[in-house]
Each structure stands twice: as C-alpha cells, then as structure tokens.
Amino acid sequence: MILVNVNTTMLWQVINFLVLLWLLKRYLYGPITEMLKKRAARIEGDLNAAAEERKEAEKLKEEYEAQLKTARSKSQDIVEDAETRAKKKAREIIKEAEKKAENIKKNKIAEIEQAKKEALAQLRNEVASISLLAASKLIQEKMDQEKHKQLIKSYIAKLDKNKLGELQ
C-alpha cells in the first residue's frame, strides 16, 4: 500500500495546479481553439472558393471550346463559299471565252465569205476580160465554129481547177 502524506504544501500544489489549468483554459486553450476553428473555416472557405473557381474555369473552357468550334465551322463555311464562288466565276469566264471564240469564228467566216465574193468577182472580171480578148482574137482570125470551141476548151483547161472549186 501506498500511503500519501497530505500536507499543506501538497494542498497548495494542487490548488496551484488547478488555478494553472483554469488560467490555461481561459486565456490559452480557448483562444487557441477559437483561432484553430477560424483557420479551419477559412481553409474550408478557400477550398470551396477554389472548387467554385475550378468549376467556373471549366465552364469558361467549355464556352471557349464551343466558340472555337463555331469559329472553325464558320471558317469552313467561308472557305466552301469562296470555292463555290470561284468555281462559278471560272464557269462564267469559260462561257465568256467561248462566246468570244464563237464571235471571232463568225467574224472570220464572214471575212472568208467576203474574200470569196471578192475573188469570185475578180474571177468574173478576168473571165470577162479574157472572153473579150478571145472574142477579139476570134474576130481577128476569122475563125470558124470548130476553132472557136477549141479555143474555149483550151482556155478552160488553163484555169486552175482548185481555185474554181474553192470559190464555189
């Protein structure tokens, strides 16, 4: 068995210990626990704010991605529209070139026809002048009908058959 000797010193030590506990609880433990509670609340608030900001950042990221997708879609539409307009313009240019070519062809055909008419007129003039020359020779030689036919045949044989074929 243990015997405890209770004396006044021990009693004062117990009283001092109890007073010390009361002082620590009142002036140290209470403010420290209050400070720890405030700190915990502040940390929890910061974590909640960070979570909210993260959600907001994700929302902004999704919005930016949607805008980027829309911008890409619009740019693709613009490119397709430009290609369509370019193809249309190319077709118009080709049609215009074909029309110009057709007009040039018609003009050249008209020029050829005019040249044919002029060549034919010139040939008629030459035939008329040769006919007059032949008639004058005929008169000079006093030809008979048979010599006249031979003269005309020899003249016709001399004419270039290719030129007569082009003029018709």
Coordinates of N, CA, C and O in Angstrom, one line a residue:
M1 N 0.8 -1.2 0.0 CA 0.0 0.0 0.0 C 0.8 1.3 0.0 O 1.8 1.3 0.7
I2 N 0.2 2.1 -0.6 CA 1.0 3.4 -0.8 C 0.2 4.4 0.1 O -1.0 4.6 0.0
L3 N 1.0 5.0 0.8 CA 0.5 6.0 1.7 C 0.8 7.3 1.2 O 1.9 7.6 0.8
V4 N -0.2 8.2 1.1 CA 0.0 9.5 0.6 C 0.0 10.4 1.9 O -1.0 10.4 2.6
N5 N 1.0 11.2 1.9 CA 1.1 12.1 3.0 C 0.5 13.4 2.5 O 1.0 14.1 1.6
V6 N -0.6 13.9 3.1 CA -1.2 15.1 2.7 C -0.7 16.1 3.7 O -0.9 16.1 4.9
N7 N -0.1 17.1 3.2 CA 0.3 18.2 4.0 C -0.1 19.5 3.3 O -0.6 19.5 2.2
T8 N 0.2 20.6 3.8 CA -0.2 21.9 3.2 C 0.6 22.2 1.9 O 0.0 22.8 1.0
T9 N 1.7 21.8 1.8 CA 2.5 22.0 0.6 C 1.8 21.3 -0.6 O 1.7 21.9 -1.7
M10 N 1.4 20.2 -0.3 CA 0.8 19.4 -1.4 C -0.6 20.0 -1.7 O -1.0 20.1 -2.9
L11 N -1.2 20.5 -0.7 CA -2.5 21.1 -0.9 C -2.3 22.4 -1.8 O -3.1 22.6 -2.7
W12 N -1.3 23.1 -1.5 CA -1.1 24.3 -2.3 C -0.6 24.0 -3.7 O -1.0 24.7 -4.7
Q13 N 0.0 22.9 -3.9 CA 0.4 22.5 -5.2 C -0.8 22.1 -6.0 O -0.9 22.4 -7.2
V14 N -1.7 21.4 -5.4 CA -3.0 21.0 -6.1 C -3.7 22.3 -6.4 O -4.3 22.4 -7.6
I15 N -3.8 23.2 -5.5 CA -4.6 24.5 -5.8 C -3.9 25.2 -6.9 O -4.5 25.7 -7.8
N16 N -2.5 25.3 -6.8 CA -1.8 26.0 -7.9 C -2.0 25.3 -9.3 O -2.2 25.9 -10.3
F17 N -2.0 24.0 -9.3 CA -2.3 23.2 -10.5 C -3.6 23.5 -11.1 O -3.8 23.7 -12.3
L18 N -4.6 23.5 -10.2 CA -6.0 23.8 -10.6 C -6.1 25.2 -11.2 O -6.8 25.5 -12.2
V19 N -5.5 26.2 -10.5 CA -5.5 27.6 -10.9 C -4.8 27.7 -12.3 O -5.3 28.3 -13.2
L20 N -3.7 27.0 -12.4 CA -3.0 27.0 -13.7 C -3.8 26.4 -14.8 O -3.9 26.9 -15.9
L21 N -4.5 25.3 -14.5 CA -5.4 24.7 -15.5 C -6.5 25.7 -15.9 O -6.9 25.8 -17.1
W22 N -7.1 26.3 -14.9 CA -8.2 27.3 -15.2 C -7.6 28.4 -16.0 O -8.3 28.9 -17.0
L23 N -6.5 29.0 -15.7 CA -5.9 30.1 -16.5 C -5.5 29.7 -17.9 O -5.7 30.4 -18.8
L24 N -5.0 28.5 -18.0 CA -4.6 27.9 -19.3 C -5.9 27.8 -20.2 O -5.9 28.1 -21.4
K25 N -6.9 27.2 -19.6 CA -8.1 27.0 -20.3 C -8.7 28.4 -20.7 O -9.2 28.5 -21.8
R26 N -8.7 29.3 -19.8 CA -9.4 30.6 -20.1 C -8.6 31.4 -21.1 O -9.1 32.0 -22.0
Y27 N -7.3 31.6 -20.9 CA -6.5 32.5 -21.6 C -5.7 31.9 -22.8 O -5.3 32.6 -23.7
L28 N -5.5 30.6 -22.7 CA -4.7 30.0 -23.8 C -5.5 29.0 -24.6 O -5.5 29.1 -25.8
Y29 N -6.1 28.0 -24.0 CA -6.8 27.0 -24.7 C -8.0 27.5 -25.5 O -8.2 27.2 -26.6
G30 N -8.8 28.4 -24.9 CA -10.0 28.9 -25.5 C -9.6 29.8 -26.8 O -10.1 29.5 -27.9
P31 N -8.7 30.7 -26.6 CA -8.3 31.5 -27.8 C -7.6 30.6 -28.9 O -7.9 30.8 -30.1
I32 N -6.8 29.6 -28.5 CA -6.2 28.8 -29.5 C -7.2 28.0 -30.2 O -7.2 27.8 -31.5
T33 N -8.2 27.4 -29.5 CA -9.2 26.6 -30.2 C -10.1 27.5 -31.1 O -10.5 27.1 -32.2
E34 N -10.3 28.7 -30.6 CA -11.1 29.6 -31.4 C -10.3 30.0 -32.7 O -10.9 30.0 -33.8
M35 N -9.0 30.2 -32.5 CA -8.2 30.6 -33.7 C -8.1 29.4 -34.6 O -8.2 29.5 -35.8
L36 N -8.0 28.2 -34.1 CA -8.0 27.0 -35.0 C -9.3 26.8 -35.7 O -9.3 26.4 -36.9
K37 N -10.4 27.1 -35.0 CA -11.7 27.0 -35.7 C -11.8 28.0 -36.8 O -12.3 27.7 -37.9
K38 N -11.4 29.2 -36.5 CA -11.4 30.3 -37.6 C -10.5 29.9 -38.8 O -10.9 30.0 -39.9
R39 N -9.3 29.3 -38.4 CA -8.4 28.9 -39.5 C -9.0 27.8 -40.3 O -8.9 27.8 -41.6
A40 N -9.6 26.8 -39.6 CA -10.3 25.7 -40.4 C -11.4 26.2 -41.2 O -11.6 25.8 -42.4
A41 N -12.2 27.2 -40.7 CA -13.3 27.7 -41.5 C -12.7 28.5 -42.7 O -13.3 28.4 -43.8
R42 N -11.6 29.2 -42.5 CA -11.0 30.0 -43.6 C -10.5 29.0 -44.7 O -10.7 29.2 -45.9
I43 N -9.8 27.9 -44.2 CA -9.3 27.0 -45.2 C -10.4 26.3 -45.9 O -10.4 26.1 -47.2
E44 N -11.5 25.9 -45.2 CA -12.7 25.3 -45.9 C -13.3 26.3 -46.9 O -13.6 25.9 -48.0
G45 N -13.3 27.6 -46.5 CA -13.9 28.6 -47.4 C -13.0 28.7 -48.7 O -13.5 28.9 -49.8
D46 N -11.6 28.7 -48.4 CA -10.7 28.8 -49.6 C -10.8 27.6 -50.5 O -10.8 27.7 -51.7
L47 N -11.0 26.4 -49.9 CA -11.2 25.2 -50.7 C -12.5 25.3 -51.5 O -12.5 24.9 -52.7
N48 N -13.6 25.8 -50.9 CA -14.8 25.9 -51.6 C -14.7 27.0 -52.7 O -15.2 26.8 -53.8
A49 N -14.0 28.1 -52.4 CA -13.8 29.1 -53.4 C -13.0 28.5 -54.6 O -13.3 28.8 -55.8
A50 N -11.9 27.7 -54.2 CA -11.1 27.1 -55.3 C -11.9 26.2 -56.1 O -11.8 26.1 -57.4
A51 N -12.8 25.4 -55.5 CA -13.7 24.5 -56.2 C -14.6 25.3 -57.1 O -14.8 24.9 -58.3
E52 N -15.2 26.4 -56.6 CA -16.0 27.2 -57.5 C -15.3 27.8 -58.6 O -15.8 27.8 -59.8
E53 N -14.1 28.3 -58.4 CA -13.3 28.8 -59.4 C -12.9 27.8 -60.5 O -12.9 28.1 -61.7
R54 N -12.6 26.6 -60.0 CA -12.3 25.5 -60.9 C -13.5 25.2 -61.8 O -13.4 25.0 -63.0
K55 N -14.7 25.1 -61.2 CA -15.9 24.9 -62.0 C -16.1 26.0 -63.0 O -16.5 25.8 -64.1
E56 N -15.9 27.3 -62.5 CA -16.0 28.4 -63.4 C -15.0 28.3 -64.6 O -15.3 28.6 -65.7
A57 N -13.8 27.9 -64.2 CA -12.8 27.8 -65.3 C -13.1 26.7 -66.3 O -13.0 26.8 -67.5
E58 N -13.7 25.6 -65.8 CA -14.1 24.5 -66.7 C -15.3 25.0 -67.6 O -15.3 24.7 -68.8
K59 N -16.2 25.8 -67.0 CA -17.3 26.3 -67.7 C -16.8 27.3 -68.8 O -17.2 27.2 -70.0
L60 N -15.8 28.1 -68.5 CA -15.2 29.0 -69.4 C -14.5 28.3 -70.5 O -14.6 28.6 -71.7
K61 N -13.8 27.2 -70.1 CA -13.1 26.4 -71.1 C -14.1 25.8 -72.1 O -13.8 25.8 -73.3
E62 N -15.2 25.2 -71.6 CA -16.2 24.7 -72.5 C -16.8 25.7 -73.4 O -17.0 25.5 -74.6
E63 N -17.0 26.9 -72.9 CA -17.5 28.0 -73.7 C -16.5 28.4 -74.8 O -16.9 28.5 -76.0
Y64 N -15.2 28.5 -74.4 CA -14.2 28.8 -75.4 C -14.1 27.7 -76.5 O -13.9 28.0 -77.6
E65 N -14.2 26.4 -76.0 CA -14.1 25.3 -77.0 C -15.3 25.4 -77.9 O -15.2 25.1 -79.1
A66 N -16.5 25.7 -77.4 CA -17.7 25.9 -78.2 C -17.5 27.0 -79.2 O -17.8 26.9 -80.4
Q67 N -16.9 28.1 -78.7 CA -16.7 29.3 -79.6 C -15.7 28.9 -80.7 O -15.8 29.3 -81.9
L68 N -14.6 28.2 -80.3 CA -13.6 27.7 -81.2 C -14.2 26.8 -82.3 O -13.9 26.9 -83.5
K69 N -15.1 25.9 -81.8 CA -15.8 25.0 -82.8 C -16.6 25.8 -83.7 O -16.6 25.5 -84.9
T70 N -17.3 26.8 -83.2 CA -18.2 27.6 -84.1 C -17.3 28.4 -85.0 O -17.7 28.5 -86.2
A71 N -16.2 28.9 -84.6 CA -15.3 29.7 -85.5 C -14.8 28.8 -86.6 O -14.7 29.2 -87.7
R72 N -14.4 27.6 -86.2 CA -13.9 26.7 -87.2 C -15.0 26.3 -88.2 O -14.7 26.3 -89.4
S73 N -16.2 26.1 -87.7 CA -17.3 25.8 -88.6 C -17.6 27.0 -89.6 O -17.7 26.8 -90.8
K74 N -17.5 28.2 -89.0 CA -17.7 29.4 -89.8 C -16.6 29.6 -90.9 O -16.9 29.9 -92.0
S75 N -15.4 29.3 -90.4 CA -14.3 29.4 -91.4 C -14.4 28.4 -92.5 O -14.1 28.7 -93.6
Q76 N -14.8 27.2 -92.1 CA -15.1 26.2 -93.1 C -16.2 26.6 -94.1 O -16.0 26.4 -95.3
D77 N -17.2 27.2 -93.6 CA -18.3 27.7 -94.4 C -17.8 28.8 -95.4 O -18.2 28.8 -96.6
I78 N -17.0 29.6 -94.8 CA -16.4 30.7 -95.7 C -15.5 30.2 -96.8 O -15.6 30.6 -97.9
V79 N -14.7 29.2 -96.4 CA -13.9 28.5 -97.5 C -14.7 27.9 -98.5 O -14.5 28.0 -99.7
E80 N -15.7 27.1 -98.1 CA -16.6 26.5 -99.1 C -17.3 27.5 -99.9 O -17.5 27.3 -101.2
D81 N -17.8 28.6 -99.4 CA -18.4 29.6 -100.1 C -17.5 30.2 -101.1 O -17.9 30.5 -102.3
A82 N -16.2 30.5 -100.7 CA -15.2 31.0 -101.6 C -15.0 30.1 -102.8 O -14.8 30.5 -103.9
E83 N -14.9 28.8 -102.5 CA -14.7 27.8 -103.5 C -15.8 27.8 -104.5 O -15.6 27.7 -105.7
T84 N -17.0 27.8 -104.0 CA -18.2 27.9 -104.8 C -18.2 29.1 -105.7 O -18.5 29.0 -106.9
R85 N -17.9 30.2 -105.1 CA -17.9 31.5 -105.9 C -16.8 31.4 -107.0 O -17.0 31.8 -108.1
A86 N -15.6 30.8 -106.6 CA -14.5 30.7 -107.6 C -14.9 29.8 -108.7 O -14.6 30.1 -109.9
K87 N -15.6 28.7 -108.4 CA -16.0 27.8 -109.5 C -17.0 28.4 -110.4 O -17.0 28.3 -111.6
K88 N -17.9 29.2 -109.8 CA -19.0 29.9 -110.6 C -18.3 30.9 -111.5 O -18.6 31.0 -112.7
K89 N -17.3 31.7 -110.9 CA -16.6 32.7 -111.7 C -15.8 32.0 -112.8 O -15.8 32.5 -114.0
A90 N -15.2 30.9 -112.6 CA -14.5 30.1 -113.6 C -15.4 29.7 -114.7 O -15.1 29.9 -115.9
R91 N -16.6 29.2 -114.4 CA -17.6 28.8 -115.4 C -18.0 30.1 -116.2 O -18.1 30.0 -117.4
E92 N -18.2 31.2 -115.6 CA -18.6 32.4 -116.3 C -17.5 32.8 -117.2 O -17.8 33.2 -118.4
I93 N -16.2 32.8 -116.8 CA -15.1 33.2 -117.6 C -15.0 32.2 -118.8 O -14.8 32.7 -119.9
I94 N -15.2 30.9 -118.6 CA -15.2 30.0 -119.7 C -16.3 30.2 -120.7 O -16.1 30.2 -121.9
K95 N -17.5 30.5 -120.2 CA -18.6 30.8 -121.1 C -18.3 32.1 -121.9 O -18.6 32.1 -123.1
E96 N -17.8 33.1 -121.2 CA -17.4 34.3 -121.9 C -16.4 34.1 -123.0 O -16.5 34.6 -124.1
A97 N -15.4 33.3 -122.6 CA -14.3 33.0 -123.6 C -14.9 32.2 -124.8 O -14.5 32.4 -126.0
E98 N -15.8 31.3 -124.5 CA -16.5 30.5 -125.6 C -17.3 31.4 -126.5 O -17.2 31.3 -127.7
K99 N -18.0 32.4 -125.9 CA -18.7 33.4 -126.7 C -17.8 34.2 -127.6 O -18.1 34.4 -128.8
K100 N -16.7 34.7 -127.0 CA -15.7 35.4 -127.7 C -15.2 34.6 -128.9 O -15.0 35.1 -130.0
A101 N -14.8 33.4 -128.6 CA -14.3 32.5 -129.6 C -15.3 32.3 -130.8 O -15.0 32.3 -132.0
E102 N -16.6 32.1 -130.4 CA -17.7 32.0 -131.4 C -17.8 33.2 -132.2 O -18.0 33.1 -133.4
N103 N -17.7 34.4 -131.6 CA -17.8 35.6 -132.3 C -16.6 35.8 -133.3 O -16.8 36.2 -134.4
I104 N -15.4 35.4 -132.8 CA -14.3 35.5 -133.7 C -14.4 34.6 -134.8 O -14.1 34.9 -136.0
K105 N -14.9 33.4 -134.5 CA -15.2 32.4 -135.6 C -16.2 32.9 -136.6 O -15.9 32.8 -137.9
K106 N -17.2 33.5 -136.1 CA -18.3 34.1 -137.1 C -17.6 35.2 -137.9 O -17.9 35.3 -139.1
N107 N -16.8 36.1 -137.2 CA -16.2 37.2 -138.0 C -15.3 36.6 -139.0 O -15.2 37.2 -140.2
K108 N -14.5 35.6 -138.7 CA -13.5 35.1 -139.7 C -14.3 34.4 -140.8 O -13.9 34.5 -142.0
I109 N -15.4 33.7 -140.5 CA -16.2 33.1 -141.6 C -16.8 34.2 -142.5 O -16.8 34.0 -143.7
A110 N -17.2 35.3 -141.9 CA -17.7 36.4 -142.7 C -16.6 37.0 -143.5 O -16.9 37.3 -144.7
E111 N -15.4 37.1 -143.0 CA -14.3 37.6 -143.7 C -14.0 36.7 -144.9 O -13.7 37.1 -146.0
I112 N -14.0 35.4 -144.6 CA -13.7 34.4 -145.7 C -14.8 34.5 -146.8 O -14.5 34.4 -148.0
E113 N -16.0 34.6 -146.3 CA -17.1 34.7 -147.3 C -16.9 36.0 -148.2 O -17.1 36.0 -149.4
Q114 N -16.6 37.1 -147.5 CA -16.3 38.3 -148.2 C -15.1 38.2 -149.2 O -15.2 38.6 -150.4
A115 N -14.1 37.5 -148.7 CA -12.9 37.2 -149.6 C -13.3 36.4 -150.8 O -12.9 36.6 -151.9
K116 N -14.2 35.4 -150.5 CA -14.7 34.5 -151.6 C -15.4 35.3 -152.7 O -15.3 35.2 -153.9
K117 N -16.3 36.2 -152.1 CA -17.1 37.0 -153.0 C -16.2 37.9 -153.9 O -16.4 38.1 -155.1
E118 N -15.2 38.5 -153.2 CA -14.3 39.4 -153.9 C -13.5 38.6 -155.0 O -13.3 39.1 -156.1
A119 N -13.0 37.4 -154.6 CA -12.3 36.6 -155.5 C -13.2 36.2 -156.7 O -12.7 36.1 -157.9
L120 N -14.4 35.8 -156.4 CA -15.3 35.4 -157.4 C -15.6 36.6 -158.4 O -15.6 36.4 -159.6
A121 N -15.8 37.8 -157.8 CA -16.0 39.0 -158.6 C -14.7 39.2 -159.5 O -14.9 39.6 -160.7
Q122 N -13.6 39.1 -158.9 CA -12.3 39.3 -159.6 C -12.2 38.3 -160.7 O -11.8 38.6 -161.9
L123 N -12.6 37.0 -160.4 CA -12.5 36.0 -161.4 C -13.5 36.3 -162.6 O -13.2 36.1 -163.8
R124 N -14.7 36.8 -162.2 CA -15.7 37.1 -163.3 C -15.1 38.2 -164.1 O -15.3 38.2 -165.4
N125 N -14.5 39.2 -163.5 CA -13.9 40.3 -164.3 C -12.8 39.7 -165.2 O -12.7 40.1 -166.4
E126 N -12.0 38.8 -164.7 CA -10.9 38.2 -165.5 C -11.5 37.4 -166.6 O -11.0 37.5 -167.8
V127 N -12.6 36.6 -166.3 CA -13.2 35.8 -167.3 C -13.8 36.7 -168.4 O -13.7 36.4 -169.6
A128 N -14.4 37.8 -167.9 CA -15.0 38.8 -168.9 C -13.9 39.4 -169.8 O -14.1 39.5 -171.0
S129 N -12.8 39.8 -169.1 CA -11.7 40.4 -169.9 C -11.1 39.4 -170.9 O -10.8 39.7 -172.0
I130 N -11.0 38.1 -170.4 CA -10.4 37.1 -171.3 C -11.4 36.7 -172.4 O -11.0 36.5 -173.5
S131 N -12.7 36.8 -172.0 CA -13.7 36.5 -173.1 C -13.6 37.6 -174.2 O -13.7 37.3 -175.4
L132 N -13.5 38.8 -173.7 CA -13.3 39.9 -174.7 C -12.1 39.7 -175.5 O -12.1 39.9 -176.7
L133 N -11.0 39.3 -174.9 CA -9.8 39.1 -175.6 C -9.9 37.9 -176.6 O -9.5 38.0 -177.7
A134 N -10.6 36.9 -176.1 CA -10.9 35.7 -177.0 C -11.7 36.2 -178.2 O -11.5 35.7 -179.3
A135 N -12.7 37.0 -177.9 CA -13.6 37.4 -178.9 C -12.8 38.3 -179.9 O -13.1 38.2 -181.2
S136 N -11.9 39.1 -179.4 CA -11.2 39.9 -180.3 C -10.2 39.1 -181.2 O -10.0 39.3 -182.4
K137 N -9.7 38.0 -180.6 CA -8.8 37.1 -181.3 C -9.7 36.4 -182.4 O -9.2 36.1 -183.5
L138 N -10.9 36.0 -181.9 CA -11.8 35.3 -182.9 C -12.1 36.1 -184.1 O -12.1 35.6 -185.2
I139 N -12.3 37.4 -183.8 CA -12.6 38.3 -184.9 C -11.4 38.4 -185.8 O -11.5 38.4 -187.0
Q140 N -10.2 38.5 -185.1 CA -9.0 38.7 -185.9 C -8.7 37.5 -186.8 O -8.3 37.6 -187.9
E141 N -8.9 36.4 -186.3 CA -8.6 35.2 -187.0 C -9.7 34.7 -187.9 O -9.5 33.8 -188.8
K142 N -10.8 35.2 -187.8 CA -12.0 34.8 -188.5 C -12.2 33.3 -188.5 O -12.0 32.6 -189.5
M143 N -12.4 33.0 -187.3 CA -12.4 31.5 -187.0 C -13.8 31.0 -187.4 O -14.8 31.6 -187.4
D144 N -13.7 29.7 -187.6 CA -15.0 29.0 -187.8 C -15.4 28.5 -186.5 O -14.7 28.6 -185.5
Q145 N -16.5 27.8 -186.5 CA -17.2 27.4 -185.2 C -16.3 26.3 -184.5 O -16.2 26.4 -183.3
E146 N -15.6 25.5 -185.2 CA -14.8 24.4 -184.6 C -13.6 25.0 -184.0 O -13.3 24.6 -182.9
K147 N -13.0 26.0 -184.5 CA -11.8 26.6 -183.9 C -12.2 27.4 -182.7 O -11.5 27.5 -181.7
H148 N -13.4 28.0 -182.7 CA -13.9 28.7 -181.6 C -14.1 27.8 -180.3 O -13.7 28.1 -179.2
K149 N -14.6 26.6 -180.5 CA -14.8 25.6 -179.5 C -13.5 25.2 -178.9 O -13.3 25.0 -177.7
Q150 N -12.5 24.9 -179.8 CA -11.2 24.5 -179.3 C -10.5 25.6 -178.5 O -9.9 25.3 -177.5
L151 N -10.7 26.8 -178.9 CA -10.1 28.0 -178.1 C -10.7 28.1 -176.7 O -10.0 28.3 -175.7
I152 N -12.0 27.9 -176.6 CA -12.7 28.0 -175.3 C -12.2 26.8 -174.4 O -12.0 27.0 -173.2
K153 N -12.2 25.6 -175.0 CA -11.7 24.4 -174.2 C -10.3 24.6 -173.7 O -10.0 24.2 -172.6
S154 N -9.4 25.1 -174.6 CA -8.0 25.3 -174.2 C -7.9 26.3 -173.1 O -7.2 26.2 -172.1
Y155 N -8.8 27.4 -173.1 CA -8.8 28.4 -172.1 C -9.3 27.8 -170.8 O -8.7 28.1 -169.7
I156 N -10.4 27.0 -170.8 CA -10.9 26.4 -169.6 C -9.9 25.5 -169.0 O -9.7 25.4 -167.8
A157 N -9.2 24.7 -169.8 CA -8.2 23.8 -169.3 C -7.0 24.6 -168.6 O -6.4 24.0 -167.7
K158 N -6.7 25.8 -169.0 CA -5.7 26.5 -168.4 C -6.1 27.1 -167.0 O -5.2 27.3 -166.2
L159 N -7.4 27.2 -166.8 CA -7.8 27.7 -165.5 C -7.5 26.7 -164.4 O -7.5 25.5 -164.6
D160 N -7.1 27.2 -163.3 CA -6.8 26.4 -162.1 C -8.0 25.8 -161.5 O -8.9 26.6 -161.0
K161 N -8.2 24.5 -161.6 CA -9.5 23.9 -161.2 C -9.6 24.0 -159.7 O -10.7 24.1 -159.1
N162 N -8.5 24.0 -158.9 CA -8.6 24.1 -157.4 C -9.1 25.4 -157.0 O -9.9 25.5 -156.1
K163 N -8.8 26.5 -157.7 CA -9.3 27.8 -157.3 C -10.7 27.9 -157.6 O -11.5 28.6 -156.9
L164 N -11.2 27.3 -158.7 CA -12.6 27.4 -159.0 C -13.4 26.6 -158.0 O -14.5 27.0 -157.6
G165 N -12.8 25.5 -157.5 CA -13.5 24.7 -156.5 C -13.7 25.4 -155.2 O -14.6 25.3 -154.5
E166 N -12.7 26.2 -154.8 CA -12.7 26.9 -153.5 C -13.7 28.1 -153.6 O -14.3 28.4 -152.6
L167 N -13.9 28.6 -154.7 CA -14.8 29.8 -154.8 C -16.2 29.4 -154.8 O -17.1 30.2 -154.5
Q168 N -16.6 28.2 -155.1 CA -18.0 27.8 -155.1 C -18.5 27.5 -153.8 O -18.1 27.2 -152.8

